[in-house]
PDB file of C-alpha atoms in Angstrom:
ATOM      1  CA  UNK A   1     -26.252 -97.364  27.275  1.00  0.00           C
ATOM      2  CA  UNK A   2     -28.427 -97.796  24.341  1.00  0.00           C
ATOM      3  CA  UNK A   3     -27.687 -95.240  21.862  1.00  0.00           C
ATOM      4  CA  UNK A   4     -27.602 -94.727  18.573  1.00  0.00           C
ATOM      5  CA  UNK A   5     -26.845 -92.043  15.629  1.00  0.00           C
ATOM      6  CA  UNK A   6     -30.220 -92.031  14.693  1.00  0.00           C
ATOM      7  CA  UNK A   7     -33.706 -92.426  16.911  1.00  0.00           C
ATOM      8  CA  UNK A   8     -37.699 -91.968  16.684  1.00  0.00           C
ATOM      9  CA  UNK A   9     -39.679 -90.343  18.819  1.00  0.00           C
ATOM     10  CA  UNK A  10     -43.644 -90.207  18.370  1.00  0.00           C
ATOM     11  CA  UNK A  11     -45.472 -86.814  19.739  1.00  0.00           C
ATOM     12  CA  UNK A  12     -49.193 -85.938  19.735  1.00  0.00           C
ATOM     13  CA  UNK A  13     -50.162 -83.016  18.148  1.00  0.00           C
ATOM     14  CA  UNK A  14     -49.605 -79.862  20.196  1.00  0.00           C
ATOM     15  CA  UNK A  15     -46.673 -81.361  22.384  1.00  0.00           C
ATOM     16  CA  UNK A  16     -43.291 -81.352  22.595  1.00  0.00           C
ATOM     17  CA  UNK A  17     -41.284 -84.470  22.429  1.00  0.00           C
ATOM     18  CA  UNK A  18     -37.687 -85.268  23.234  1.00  0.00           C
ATOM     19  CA  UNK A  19     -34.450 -87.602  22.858  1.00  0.00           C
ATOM     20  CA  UNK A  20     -30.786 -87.784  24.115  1.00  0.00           C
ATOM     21  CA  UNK A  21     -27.935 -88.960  22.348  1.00  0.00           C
ATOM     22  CA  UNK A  22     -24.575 -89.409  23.730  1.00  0.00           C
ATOM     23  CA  UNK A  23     -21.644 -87.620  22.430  1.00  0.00           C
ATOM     24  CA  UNK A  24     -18.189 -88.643  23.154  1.00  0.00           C
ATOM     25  CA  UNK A  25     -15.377 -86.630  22.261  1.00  0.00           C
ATOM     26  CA  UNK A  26     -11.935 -88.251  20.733  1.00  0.00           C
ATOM     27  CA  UNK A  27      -9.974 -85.114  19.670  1.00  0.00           C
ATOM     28  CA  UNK A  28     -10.100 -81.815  20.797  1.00  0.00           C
ATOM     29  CA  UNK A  29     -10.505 -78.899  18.749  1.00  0.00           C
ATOM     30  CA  UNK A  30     -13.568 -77.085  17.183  1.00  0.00           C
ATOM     31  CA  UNK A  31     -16.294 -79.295  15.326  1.00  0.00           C
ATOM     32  CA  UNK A  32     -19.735 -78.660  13.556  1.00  0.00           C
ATOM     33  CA  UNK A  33     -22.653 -80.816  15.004  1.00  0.00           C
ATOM     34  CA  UNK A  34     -25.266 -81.503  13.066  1.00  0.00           C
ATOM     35  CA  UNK A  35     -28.807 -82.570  14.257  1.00  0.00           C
ATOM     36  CA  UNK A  36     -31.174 -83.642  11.731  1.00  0.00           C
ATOM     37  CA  UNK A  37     -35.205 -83.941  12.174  1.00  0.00           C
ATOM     38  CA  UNK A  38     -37.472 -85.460   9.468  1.00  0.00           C
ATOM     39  CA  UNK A  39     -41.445 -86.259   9.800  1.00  0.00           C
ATOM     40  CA  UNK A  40     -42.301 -88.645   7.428  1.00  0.00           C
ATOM     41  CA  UNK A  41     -44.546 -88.238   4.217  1.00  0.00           C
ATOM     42  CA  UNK A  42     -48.284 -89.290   4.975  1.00  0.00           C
ATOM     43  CA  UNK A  43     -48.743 -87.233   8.218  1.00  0.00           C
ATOM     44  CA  UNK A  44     -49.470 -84.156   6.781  1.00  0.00           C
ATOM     45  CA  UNK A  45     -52.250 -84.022   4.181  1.00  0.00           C
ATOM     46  CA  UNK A  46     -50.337 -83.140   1.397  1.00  0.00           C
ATOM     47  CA  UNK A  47     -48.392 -86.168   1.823  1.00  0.00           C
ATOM     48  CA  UNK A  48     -44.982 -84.425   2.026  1.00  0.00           C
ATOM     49  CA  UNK A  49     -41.923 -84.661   4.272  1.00  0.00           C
ATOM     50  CA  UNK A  50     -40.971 -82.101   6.657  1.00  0.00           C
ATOM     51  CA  UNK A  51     -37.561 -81.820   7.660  1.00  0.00           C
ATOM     52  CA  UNK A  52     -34.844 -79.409  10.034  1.00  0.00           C
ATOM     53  CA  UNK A  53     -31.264 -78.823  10.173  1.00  0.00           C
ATOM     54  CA  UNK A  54     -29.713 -77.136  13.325  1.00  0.00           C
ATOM     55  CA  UNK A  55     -26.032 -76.959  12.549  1.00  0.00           C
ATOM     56  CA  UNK A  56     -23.922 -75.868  15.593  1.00  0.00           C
ATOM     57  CA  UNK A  57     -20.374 -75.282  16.048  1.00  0.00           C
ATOM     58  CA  UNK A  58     -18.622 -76.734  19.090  1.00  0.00           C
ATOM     59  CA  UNK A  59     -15.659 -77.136  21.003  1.00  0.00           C
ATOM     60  CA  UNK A  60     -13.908 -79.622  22.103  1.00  0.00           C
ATOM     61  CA  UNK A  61     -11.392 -78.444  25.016  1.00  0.00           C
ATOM     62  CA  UNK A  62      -9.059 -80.910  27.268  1.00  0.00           C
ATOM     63  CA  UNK A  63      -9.045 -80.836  31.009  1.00  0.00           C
ATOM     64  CA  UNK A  64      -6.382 -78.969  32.017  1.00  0.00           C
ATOM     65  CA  UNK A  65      -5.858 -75.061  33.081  1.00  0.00           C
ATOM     66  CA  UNK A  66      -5.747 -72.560  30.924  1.00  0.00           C
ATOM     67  CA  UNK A  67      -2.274 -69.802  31.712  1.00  0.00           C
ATOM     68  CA  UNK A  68      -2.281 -66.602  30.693  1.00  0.00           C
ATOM     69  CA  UNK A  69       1.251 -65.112  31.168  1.00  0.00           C
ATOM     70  CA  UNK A  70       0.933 -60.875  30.302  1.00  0.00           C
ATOM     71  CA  UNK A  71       4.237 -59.397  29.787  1.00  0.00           C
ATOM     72  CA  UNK A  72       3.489 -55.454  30.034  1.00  0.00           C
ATOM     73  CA  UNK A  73       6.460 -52.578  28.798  1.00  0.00           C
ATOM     74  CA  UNK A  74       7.019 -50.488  25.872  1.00  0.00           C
ATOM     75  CA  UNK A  75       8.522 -52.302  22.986  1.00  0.00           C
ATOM     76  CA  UNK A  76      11.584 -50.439  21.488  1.00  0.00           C
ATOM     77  CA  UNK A  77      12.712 -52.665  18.963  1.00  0.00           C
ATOM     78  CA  UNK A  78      12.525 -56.376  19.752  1.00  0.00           C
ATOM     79  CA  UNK A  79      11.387 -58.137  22.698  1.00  0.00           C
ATOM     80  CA  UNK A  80      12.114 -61.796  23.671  1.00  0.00           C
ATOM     81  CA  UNK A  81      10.189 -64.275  26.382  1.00  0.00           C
ATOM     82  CA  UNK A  82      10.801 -68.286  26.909  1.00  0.00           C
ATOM     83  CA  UNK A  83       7.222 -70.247  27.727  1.00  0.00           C
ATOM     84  CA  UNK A  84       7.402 -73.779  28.271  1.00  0.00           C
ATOM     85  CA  UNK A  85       4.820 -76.117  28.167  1.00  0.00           C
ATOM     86  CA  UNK A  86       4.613 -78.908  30.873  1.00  0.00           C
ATOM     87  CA  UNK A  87       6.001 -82.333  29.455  1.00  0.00           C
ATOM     88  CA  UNK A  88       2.788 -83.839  30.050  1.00  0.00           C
ATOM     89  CA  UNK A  89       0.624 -81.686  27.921  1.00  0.00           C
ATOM     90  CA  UNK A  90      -1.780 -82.545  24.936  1.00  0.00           C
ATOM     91  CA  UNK A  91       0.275 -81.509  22.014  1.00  0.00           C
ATOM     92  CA  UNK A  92      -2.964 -80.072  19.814  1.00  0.00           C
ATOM     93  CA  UNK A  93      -4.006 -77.807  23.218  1.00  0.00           C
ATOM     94  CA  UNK A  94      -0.971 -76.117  23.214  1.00  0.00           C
ATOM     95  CA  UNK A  95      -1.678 -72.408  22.247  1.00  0.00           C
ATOM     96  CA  UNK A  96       0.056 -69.340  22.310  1.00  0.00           C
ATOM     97  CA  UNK A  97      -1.771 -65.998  21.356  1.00  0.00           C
ATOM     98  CA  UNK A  98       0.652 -63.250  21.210  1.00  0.00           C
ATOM     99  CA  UNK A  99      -1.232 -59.414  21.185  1.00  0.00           C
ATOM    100  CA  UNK A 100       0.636 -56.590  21.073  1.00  0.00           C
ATOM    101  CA  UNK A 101      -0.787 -52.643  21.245  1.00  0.00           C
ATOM    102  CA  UNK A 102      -0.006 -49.561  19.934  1.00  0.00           C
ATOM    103  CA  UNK A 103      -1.010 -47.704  23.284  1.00  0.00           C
ATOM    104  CA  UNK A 104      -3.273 -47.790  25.977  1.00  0.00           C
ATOM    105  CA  UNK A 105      -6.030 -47.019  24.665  1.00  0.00           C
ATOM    106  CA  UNK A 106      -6.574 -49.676  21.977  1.00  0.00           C
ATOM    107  CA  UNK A 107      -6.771 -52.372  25.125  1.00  0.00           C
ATOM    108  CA  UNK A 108      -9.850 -50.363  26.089  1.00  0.00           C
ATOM    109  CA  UNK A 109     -11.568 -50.336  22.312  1.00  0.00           C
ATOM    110  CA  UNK A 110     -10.748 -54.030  22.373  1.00  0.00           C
ATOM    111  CA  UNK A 111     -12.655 -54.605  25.677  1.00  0.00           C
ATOM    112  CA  UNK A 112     -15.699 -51.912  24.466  1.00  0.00           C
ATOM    113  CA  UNK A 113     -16.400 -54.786  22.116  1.00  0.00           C
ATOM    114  CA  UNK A 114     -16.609 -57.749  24.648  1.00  0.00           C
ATOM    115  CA  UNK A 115     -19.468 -54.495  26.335  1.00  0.00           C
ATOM    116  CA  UNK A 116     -21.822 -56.087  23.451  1.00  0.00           C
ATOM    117  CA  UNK A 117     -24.554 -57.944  24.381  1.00  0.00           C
ATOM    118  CA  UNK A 118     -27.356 -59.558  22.542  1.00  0.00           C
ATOM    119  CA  UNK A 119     -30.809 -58.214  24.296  1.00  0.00           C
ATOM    120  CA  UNK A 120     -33.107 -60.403  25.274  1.00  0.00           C
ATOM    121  CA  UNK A 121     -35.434 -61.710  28.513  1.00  0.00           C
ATOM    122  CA  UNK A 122     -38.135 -58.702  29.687  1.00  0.00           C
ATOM    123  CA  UNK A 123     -38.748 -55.420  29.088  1.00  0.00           C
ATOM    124  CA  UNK A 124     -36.212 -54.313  31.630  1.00  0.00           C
ATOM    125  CA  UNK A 125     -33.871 -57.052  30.669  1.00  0.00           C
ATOM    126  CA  UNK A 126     -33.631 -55.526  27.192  1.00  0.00           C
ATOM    127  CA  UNK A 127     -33.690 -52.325  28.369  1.00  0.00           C
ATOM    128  CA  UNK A 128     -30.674 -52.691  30.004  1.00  0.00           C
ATOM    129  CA  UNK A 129     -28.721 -54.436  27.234  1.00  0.00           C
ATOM    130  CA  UNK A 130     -30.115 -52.007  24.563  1.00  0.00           C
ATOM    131  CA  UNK A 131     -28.714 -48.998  26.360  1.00  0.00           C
ATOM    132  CA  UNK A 132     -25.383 -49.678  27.069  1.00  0.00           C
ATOM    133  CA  UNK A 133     -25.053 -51.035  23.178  1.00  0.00           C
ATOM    134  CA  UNK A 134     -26.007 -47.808  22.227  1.00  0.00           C
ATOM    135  CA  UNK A 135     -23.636 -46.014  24.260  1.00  0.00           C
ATOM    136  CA  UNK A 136     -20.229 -48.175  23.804  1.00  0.00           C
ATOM    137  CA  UNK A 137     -21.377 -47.975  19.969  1.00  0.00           C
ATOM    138  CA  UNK A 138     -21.652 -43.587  20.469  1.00  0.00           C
ATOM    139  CA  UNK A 139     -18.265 -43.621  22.574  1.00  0.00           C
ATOM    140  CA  UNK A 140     -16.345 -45.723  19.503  1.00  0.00           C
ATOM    141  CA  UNK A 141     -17.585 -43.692  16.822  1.00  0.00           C
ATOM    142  CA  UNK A 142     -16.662 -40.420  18.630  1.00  0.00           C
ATOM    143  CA  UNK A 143     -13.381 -41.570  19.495  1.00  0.00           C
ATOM    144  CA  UNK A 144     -12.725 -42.861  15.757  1.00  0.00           C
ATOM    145  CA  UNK A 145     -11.865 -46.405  17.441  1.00  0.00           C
ATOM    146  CA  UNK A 146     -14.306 -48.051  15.754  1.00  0.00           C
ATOM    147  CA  UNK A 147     -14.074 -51.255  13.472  1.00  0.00           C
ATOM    148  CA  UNK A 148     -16.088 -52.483  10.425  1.00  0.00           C
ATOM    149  CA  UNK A 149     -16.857 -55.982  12.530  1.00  0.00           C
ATOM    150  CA  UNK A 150     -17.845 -54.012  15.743  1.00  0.00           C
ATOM    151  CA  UNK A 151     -19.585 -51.504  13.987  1.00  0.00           C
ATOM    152  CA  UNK A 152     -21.701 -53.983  12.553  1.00  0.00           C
ATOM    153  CA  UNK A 153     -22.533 -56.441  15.937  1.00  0.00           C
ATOM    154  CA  UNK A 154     -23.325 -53.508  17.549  1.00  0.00           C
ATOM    155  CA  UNK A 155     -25.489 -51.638  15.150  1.00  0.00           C
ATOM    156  CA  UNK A 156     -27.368 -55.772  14.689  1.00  0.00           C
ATOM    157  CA  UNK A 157     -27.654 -56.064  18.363  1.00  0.00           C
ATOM    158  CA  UNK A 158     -28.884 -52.520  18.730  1.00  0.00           C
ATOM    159  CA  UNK A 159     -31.358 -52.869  16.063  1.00  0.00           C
ATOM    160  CA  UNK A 160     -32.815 -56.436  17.345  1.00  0.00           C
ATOM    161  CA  UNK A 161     -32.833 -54.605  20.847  1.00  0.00           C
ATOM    162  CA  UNK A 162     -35.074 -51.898  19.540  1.00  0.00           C
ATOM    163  CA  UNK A 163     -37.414 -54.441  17.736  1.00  0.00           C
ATOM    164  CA  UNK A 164     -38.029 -56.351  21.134  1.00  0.00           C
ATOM    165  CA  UNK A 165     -38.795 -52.982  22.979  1.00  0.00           C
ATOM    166  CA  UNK A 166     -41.402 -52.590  20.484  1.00  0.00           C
ATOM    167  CA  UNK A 167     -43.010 -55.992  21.914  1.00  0.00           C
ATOM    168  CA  UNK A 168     -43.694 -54.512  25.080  1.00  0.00           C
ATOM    169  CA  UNK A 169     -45.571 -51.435  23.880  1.00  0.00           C
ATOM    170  CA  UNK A 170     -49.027 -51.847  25.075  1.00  0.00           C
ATOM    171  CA  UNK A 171     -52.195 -49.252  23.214  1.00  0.00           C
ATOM    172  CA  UNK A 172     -52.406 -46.009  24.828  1.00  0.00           C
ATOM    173  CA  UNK A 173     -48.812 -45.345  25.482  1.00  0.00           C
ATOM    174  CA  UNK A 174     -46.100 -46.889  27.284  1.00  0.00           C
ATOM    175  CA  UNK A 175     -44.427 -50.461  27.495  1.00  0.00           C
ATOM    176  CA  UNK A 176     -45.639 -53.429  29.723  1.00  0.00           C
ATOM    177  CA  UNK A 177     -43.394 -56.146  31.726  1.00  0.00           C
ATOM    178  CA  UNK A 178     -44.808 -59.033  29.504  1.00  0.00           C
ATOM    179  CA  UNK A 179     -44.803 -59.031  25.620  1.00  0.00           C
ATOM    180  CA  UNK A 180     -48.170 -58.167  24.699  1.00  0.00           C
ATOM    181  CA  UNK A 181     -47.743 -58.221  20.952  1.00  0.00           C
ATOM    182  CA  UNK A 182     -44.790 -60.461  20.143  1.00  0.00           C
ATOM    183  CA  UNK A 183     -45.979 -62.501  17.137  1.00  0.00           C
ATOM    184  CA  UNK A 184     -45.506 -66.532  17.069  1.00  0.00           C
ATOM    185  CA  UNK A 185     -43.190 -67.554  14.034  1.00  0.00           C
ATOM    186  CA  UNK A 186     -42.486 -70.539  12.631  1.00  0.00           C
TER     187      UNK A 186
END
């Protein structure tokens, strides 16, 4: 295949071009990708260069299963467990995450944050994201279970939620399927 780090690509104005590259992975782990775009000076008429940076983090994961082994009881004062990883393993994917609760109900705080969800899509579509935000975010704070970190996703997501609703609002009262007001940025 013909590929390289770095390609052109010519588009006419009001179009959308595109290129592939080819990525190949040696090492797994997580890794920042950077893609870099740059129009040259002399197409604009003030003569200067326009550039963009998307910077993305990925990760790099073997093929291969993933285990989870859950060991449930009520530790007293120590507790001890033998894992052992098949002889034929990647060394660096070897993992072992080891959680431990104070009760039963700090399992269910942890899984009111994985509720989140960014809002987006239609009216309805953010509608229903929006809502349950709001109420996993009212349950936390009335049960005093509530982190700084979560707190703060859910109060974003909430808040961008709210801002898209406001799209849909259409004059007279009342919210449409299609954003009628949603302003182009750029």
């Amino acid at each position: 295949m013909d590929d390289s780090g770095e390609k052109s690509v010519t588009v006419d104005s009001a179009r959308v071009g595109s290129s592939q590259f080819t990525l190949e992975a040696r090492r797994i782990g997580k890794f920042k990708l950077t893609l870099a775009a740059r129009m040259p000076s002399g197409t604009d008429r003030n003569n200067n260069d326009r550039a963009d940076i998307v910077v993305r983090e990925i990760e790099v994961i073997p093929n291969g299963r993933e285990q989870n082994l859950i060991f449930n009881g009520r530790l007293e004062s120590t507790a001890e467990h033998e894992l052992a990883f098949p002889a034929a393993s990647i060394a660096e994917a070897s993992r072992i995450f080891v959680r431990l609760y104070p009760g039963p109900m700090s399992q269910v705080v942890e899984g009111m944050d994985a509720i989140l969800r960014m809002p987006g899509g239609c009216f309805e579509q953010t509608s229903s994201s929006t809502y349950p935000n709001v109420l996993a975010l009212d349950y936390m704070k009335r049960s005093k279970k509530l982190t700084p970190e979560v707190h703060a996703k859910a109060e974003g997501f909430i808040a961008n939620g709210y801002q898209r609703l406001l799209t849909f609002e259409v004059p007279g009262g009342g919210f449409s399927c299609s954003e009628m007001r949603r302003p182009t940025r750029f």
